[in-house]
XYZ file of C-alpha atoms in Angstrom:
364
model
C 62.497 191.641 81.216
C 59.970 191.208 78.529
C 57.867 188.363 78.697
C 58.121 186.209 75.759
C 54.560 184.771 75.288
C 53.744 181.865 73.222
C 51.070 180.496 72.135
C 50.223 176.710 74.142
C 48.434 174.113 73.126
C 47.490 170.637 74.379
C 49.653 168.770 76.528
C 51.544 165.981 75.270
C 52.463 162.540 76.682
C 55.983 160.898 76.347
C 58.322 157.942 76.703
C 61.761 157.264 77.356
C 64.220 154.792 75.410
C 67.912 154.176 76.578
C 70.180 153.255 74.154
C 72.896 151.585 76.774
C 71.664 148.275 75.892
C 70.832 148.071 72.566
C 67.212 148.135 70.658
C 65.003 144.977 70.343
C 62.054 143.928 68.700
C 60.671 144.273 71.943
C 61.443 148.249 72.368
C 59.781 148.420 68.603
C 56.675 146.779 69.894
C 56.399 148.998 72.822
C 56.708 152.405 70.808
C 54.374 151.046 68.638
C 51.701 150.529 71.707
C 52.425 153.570 73.354
C 51.647 155.435 70.215
C 48.495 153.965 69.671
C 47.538 154.819 73.412
C 48.213 158.678 72.877
C 51.798 158.891 73.192
C 53.724 161.293 70.370
C 57.014 161.811 71.844
C 60.337 159.979 72.829
C 63.066 161.001 75.278
C 66.688 159.555 75.339
C 70.024 160.330 76.439
C 73.289 160.648 74.587
C 75.800 160.906 77.381
C 78.169 158.223 75.951
C 80.735 155.977 77.505
C 84.224 156.372 75.643
C 83.992 152.838 73.585
C 80.348 153.149 72.259
C 80.298 155.924 70.066
C 79.865 154.153 66.936
C 77.229 151.785 68.759
C 75.318 154.852 69.945
C 75.120 156.355 66.308
C 73.985 153.341 65.097
C 70.965 153.043 67.892
C 70.349 156.914 67.596
C 69.767 156.394 64.048
C 67.725 153.336 64.245
C 65.468 154.752 67.607
C 65.223 157.781 64.966
C 63.886 155.925 62.133
C 61.498 154.311 64.364
C 59.802 157.344 65.475
C 59.940 159.302 62.359
C 57.823 156.026 61.072
C 55.320 156.725 63.901
C 55.624 160.609 63.566
C 56.605 160.648 67.032
C 58.899 163.038 68.072
C 62.567 162.625 69.232
C 64.132 164.712 71.719
C 67.530 163.778 73.010
C 69.486 164.896 75.728
C 72.851 165.800 75.160
C 76.159 167.582 76.021
C 78.638 169.129 73.337
C 81.208 166.135 73.614
C 78.234 163.383 73.529
C 77.560 165.032 70.331
C 80.989 165.233 68.911
C 81.203 161.613 69.968
C 78.896 160.336 67.472
C 80.359 162.876 64.258
C 77.554 165.842 65.025
C 77.773 169.100 65.979
C 75.318 171.924 66.296
C 77.080 174.235 63.491
C 75.071 171.532 61.354
C 71.725 171.243 62.233
C 70.799 169.379 59.161
C 72.876 166.044 59.783
C 71.377 166.115 63.677
C 67.952 166.220 61.899
C 68.808 163.525 59.497
C 69.530 160.867 62.444
C 65.626 161.900 63.177
C 65.971 163.695 66.259
C 63.745 166.668 66.047
C 64.299 168.459 69.864
C 67.807 168.556 71.623
C 68.089 168.728 75.318
C 71.071 171.183 76.205
C 72.892 170.902 79.018
C 76.375 171.342 79.931
C 78.822 172.794 77.060
C 76.234 175.037 75.321
C 76.496 179.032 75.692
C 73.286 181.162 75.080
C 74.531 182.289 72.022
C 74.616 178.766 70.523
C 71.281 177.843 71.728
C 69.764 181.028 70.197
C 71.354 180.587 66.910
C 70.231 176.482 67.112
C 66.656 177.522 67.838
C 66.251 179.024 64.181
C 66.743 175.275 62.901
C 65.420 172.850 65.803
C 63.870 172.763 68.839
C 65.762 173.114 71.591
C 64.634 171.962 75.791
C 66.061 173.884 78.053
C 67.062 172.718 81.568
C 63.877 173.823 83.670
C 65.611 173.413 86.846
C 68.462 176.072 86.085
C 67.616 177.970 83.804
C 67.221 181.766 85.503
C 66.396 185.141 84.506
C 69.801 185.885 83.416
C 69.405 183.344 80.500
C 66.416 184.512 79.419
C 67.463 187.725 78.758
C 70.671 186.460 76.931
C 68.461 184.411 74.661
C 66.250 187.062 74.083
C 69.199 189.395 73.113
C 70.644 187.205 71.024
C 67.657 186.758 68.987
C 66.545 183.327 69.855
C 63.325 181.710 68.834
C 61.541 181.230 71.952
C 58.455 179.378 69.741
C 61.240 176.702 69.346
C 62.113 176.672 73.299
C 61.128 174.805 75.892
C 61.633 173.626 79.438
C 62.699 170.666 80.723
C 62.843 169.426 83.989
C 65.624 166.296 84.873
C 64.291 163.235 86.500
C 66.216 162.318 89.901
C 67.583 158.318 89.840
C 68.474 158.791 93.437
C 66.151 158.664 96.212
C 65.147 161.378 98.333
C 66.758 163.837 95.713
C 63.722 164.748 93.572
C 61.859 168.268 93.732
C 59.338 169.538 96.235
C 55.765 170.174 94.418
C 55.964 173.662 95.982
C 59.142 174.186 94.403
C 58.161 172.466 90.675
C 54.873 174.701 91.256
C 56.868 178.241 91.617
C 59.558 177.595 89.335
C 56.687 176.358 86.392
C 54.954 179.138 87.537
C 57.756 181.706 86.749
C 58.429 179.215 83.110
C 54.832 179.536 81.989
C 55.027 183.646 82.708
C 57.656 183.886 80.105
C 56.394 181.262 77.963
C 57.864 178.217 77.898
C 56.046 174.762 77.444
C 57.387 172.752 80.672
C 58.372 169.218 80.589
C 58.721 166.684 83.459
C 59.042 163.304 84.405
C 56.850 160.560 86.025
C 58.129 156.396 87.120
C 57.366 153.589 85.459
C 56.533 150.704 86.824
C 57.832 147.748 85.005
C 61.437 147.995 83.839
C 63.633 150.659 85.829
C 67.019 152.030 84.600
C 70.192 151.078 86.242
C 72.262 150.822 88.426
C 69.876 152.545 91.222
C 66.255 150.780 89.811
C 64.566 153.305 92.263
C 62.522 155.091 89.374
C 63.222 158.167 87.486
C 60.747 160.951 88.511
C 61.238 164.949 89.000
C 59.041 165.025 92.027
C 60.113 162.889 95.039
C 56.662 162.228 96.131
C 55.767 160.384 92.717
C 58.709 157.856 93.225
C 56.677 155.008 94.396
C 53.245 156.207 92.500
C 50.977 155.354 90.193
C 52.516 156.713 86.349
C 49.232 157.544 85.420
C 48.378 159.481 88.879
C 51.745 160.987 88.927
C 50.887 162.487 85.240
C 47.824 164.198 85.922
C 49.112 165.801 89.658
C 51.737 167.407 87.134
C 49.300 168.409 84.415
C 46.029 169.594 86.883
C 48.653 171.051 89.657
C 51.912 171.539 88.456
C 51.728 173.926 85.318
C 53.333 171.406 83.181
C 52.768 170.690 79.527
C 54.083 167.296 78.845
C 54.780 164.473 80.778
C 57.360 161.860 79.964
C 57.471 158.425 81.466
C 61.147 158.426 82.736
C 61.803 154.606 83.243
C 62.116 152.453 80.058
C 58.937 150.573 80.292
C 55.185 150.554 81.934
C 53.053 147.373 82.470
C 50.542 146.811 80.032
C 47.148 147.708 82.148
C 49.133 151.135 82.691
C 48.954 151.852 79.053
C 45.209 151.112 78.674
C 44.807 153.383 81.631
C 46.575 156.115 79.941
C 44.954 155.203 77.120
C 41.500 155.502 78.839
C 41.929 158.672 80.682
C 43.547 161.143 77.645
C 40.963 159.674 75.077
C 38.066 158.796 76.950
C 38.576 160.825 80.299
C 37.728 157.449 82.409
C 39.827 156.308 84.956
C 39.895 152.458 84.830
C 40.127 150.644 88.194
C 40.758 147.172 89.026
C 38.955 145.410 91.593
C 38.593 142.022 93.433
C 35.618 140.687 95.109
C 35.464 140.209 98.834
C 35.008 136.230 99.376
C 31.383 135.098 97.955
C 30.268 138.373 97.617
C 26.827 138.097 95.691
C 26.831 141.753 94.594
C 30.565 142.090 92.705
C 29.138 141.573 89.161
C 26.873 144.571 89.672
C 29.190 147.287 91.047
C 31.544 146.182 87.800
C 31.621 148.031 84.863
C 31.034 152.267 83.919
C 30.258 154.956 86.592
C 30.201 158.327 87.140
C 31.277 160.282 90.242
C 28.054 162.504 91.550
C 28.333 166.039 90.586
C 28.068 166.900 94.299
C 30.991 165.026 95.699
C 31.071 163.768 98.943
C 34.593 164.134 101.223
C 34.985 160.613 102.054
C 33.567 158.364 99.053
C 33.314 158.746 95.591
C 29.176 158.144 94.833
C 28.383 156.404 91.475
C 25.445 158.607 90.295
C 22.097 156.490 89.661
C 23.964 153.072 90.831
C 20.660 152.643 92.922
C 18.456 153.555 90.050
C 19.423 150.010 88.335
C 19.320 147.959 91.125
C 16.931 144.662 91.192
C 15.822 142.720 93.958
C 16.875 142.887 97.717
C 20.714 143.621 99.024
C 20.760 141.577 102.069
C 23.213 142.413 104.733
C 26.593 140.743 103.522
C 30.116 141.938 104.572
C 29.281 144.677 106.404
C 32.707 144.971 108.150
C 35.449 148.216 108.380
C 35.853 150.160 105.080
C 39.088 150.579 104.177
C 40.228 153.244 101.807
C 39.495 151.520 98.306
C 36.585 149.281 99.395
C 33.620 149.029 97.002
C 30.196 149.334 99.073
C 26.890 148.687 98.587
C 23.959 150.046 100.546
C 21.887 147.313 101.743
C 18.551 146.733 102.521
C 18.734 148.519 106.276
C 19.613 151.469 104.439
C 16.100 152.117 102.982
C 16.119 154.053 99.587
C 19.668 154.145 99.803
C 19.771 150.659 98.486
C 21.564 149.824 95.993
C 23.859 152.967 96.745
C 27.606 152.497 95.396
C 30.620 153.679 96.451
C 34.363 153.878 96.714
C 35.868 154.304 99.891
C 38.407 157.243 99.678
C 39.078 157.585 103.359
C 38.702 154.901 106.029
C 35.391 154.277 107.226
C 34.093 152.196 109.990
C 31.687 149.416 110.003
C 28.059 149.850 109.462
C 25.119 147.268 109.070
C 23.628 149.179 106.188
C 26.877 149.289 103.619
C 28.089 146.094 102.241
C 31.869 145.954 101.546
C 31.372 144.111 97.855
C 34.837 144.507 96.662
C 38.652 146.214 96.914
C 40.194 148.201 94.121
C 43.771 147.042 94.266
C 46.748 148.495 95.470
C 48.194 149.552 92.656
C 45.231 151.639 91.655
C 44.356 153.670 94.773
C 46.544 156.318 94.016
C 43.858 157.157 91.716
C 41.098 157.657 93.662
C 41.960 160.770 95.077
C 41.937 162.492 91.260
C 38.624 161.259 90.878
C 36.618 164.724 91.320
C 33.079 165.853 90.089
C 31.258 163.896 87.231
C 34.254 162.121 86.574
C 33.958 158.690 84.413
C 35.575 155.646 85.986
C 35.075 152.297 85.428
C 35.667 149.300 87.584
C 37.126 145.526 85.969
C 37.755 142.432 87.494
C 41.119 142.190 88.216
C 41.273 138.416 86.872
């Protein structure tokens, strides 16, 4: 089988909007907020209950109007029967485009011949988990435009059914060797989709993880180009974290002070991890050069993961050294614990590598 190599491009971020409960002003505002934060694509599903076809068509066109106004792509997950229910057919791609859809994620009910033909008129997302070499060969033989094809993984609503990381990497490695862009899902952290409300990730390990930590892992470790939030909404600060990372390459971390810590204000603000990164801690480069006065011993107790510490005067020339603990460490009379990274943000700590920027913000 001949590989079809396609020029890649920068990764993109996407979100999910589900049409089952209607579209509200809150949904539109959420779209606008995420678009400003760097999200450029929307995923929706058109697996439609029998009695809601007309309603779904109206909601789809509303969503399409919003995404077009925001210059966002719209991918619709469909089957052949679902298209028919709302009065559309792949034999008329112009009508599909008029709804605002820019890409169809096809699953059941479409032959490779139909997909190949459709690819000359519309972007098509294939089911990344089920496509195999025979499918690819058929698409080649049928003259598919591979520049219009992507591979899109599923999300898994039921706990314990998400993919294993090794399986995902293996499949994505093969997909990338063919030339596909690859998309996958990470969980949200605010509003969840029923009936299970147990998050919508591609990887099982991500089900309870921070959305940004999950997205970075997919992109850096798992050969994933495009990452979508599977659940309907993420929190406002999580949006800020995505925006800060993808626009400024800076991790935002919320911290809370240890009671009456004298050095809490000192540790707040911008930092950079040293370029010779430590195993057990994230070391703020140059922090001790900014110290004024003497750091007396205070709160020299056990340093659990997420502790933000400052070396006191007993450490001599290291006084003022500021660190975030990434592996539990024992108490040290020379090290003060000034704050704690909040639990929700600790998934991000393991991602901060040599030279990475991070910012500590007071979790008010």
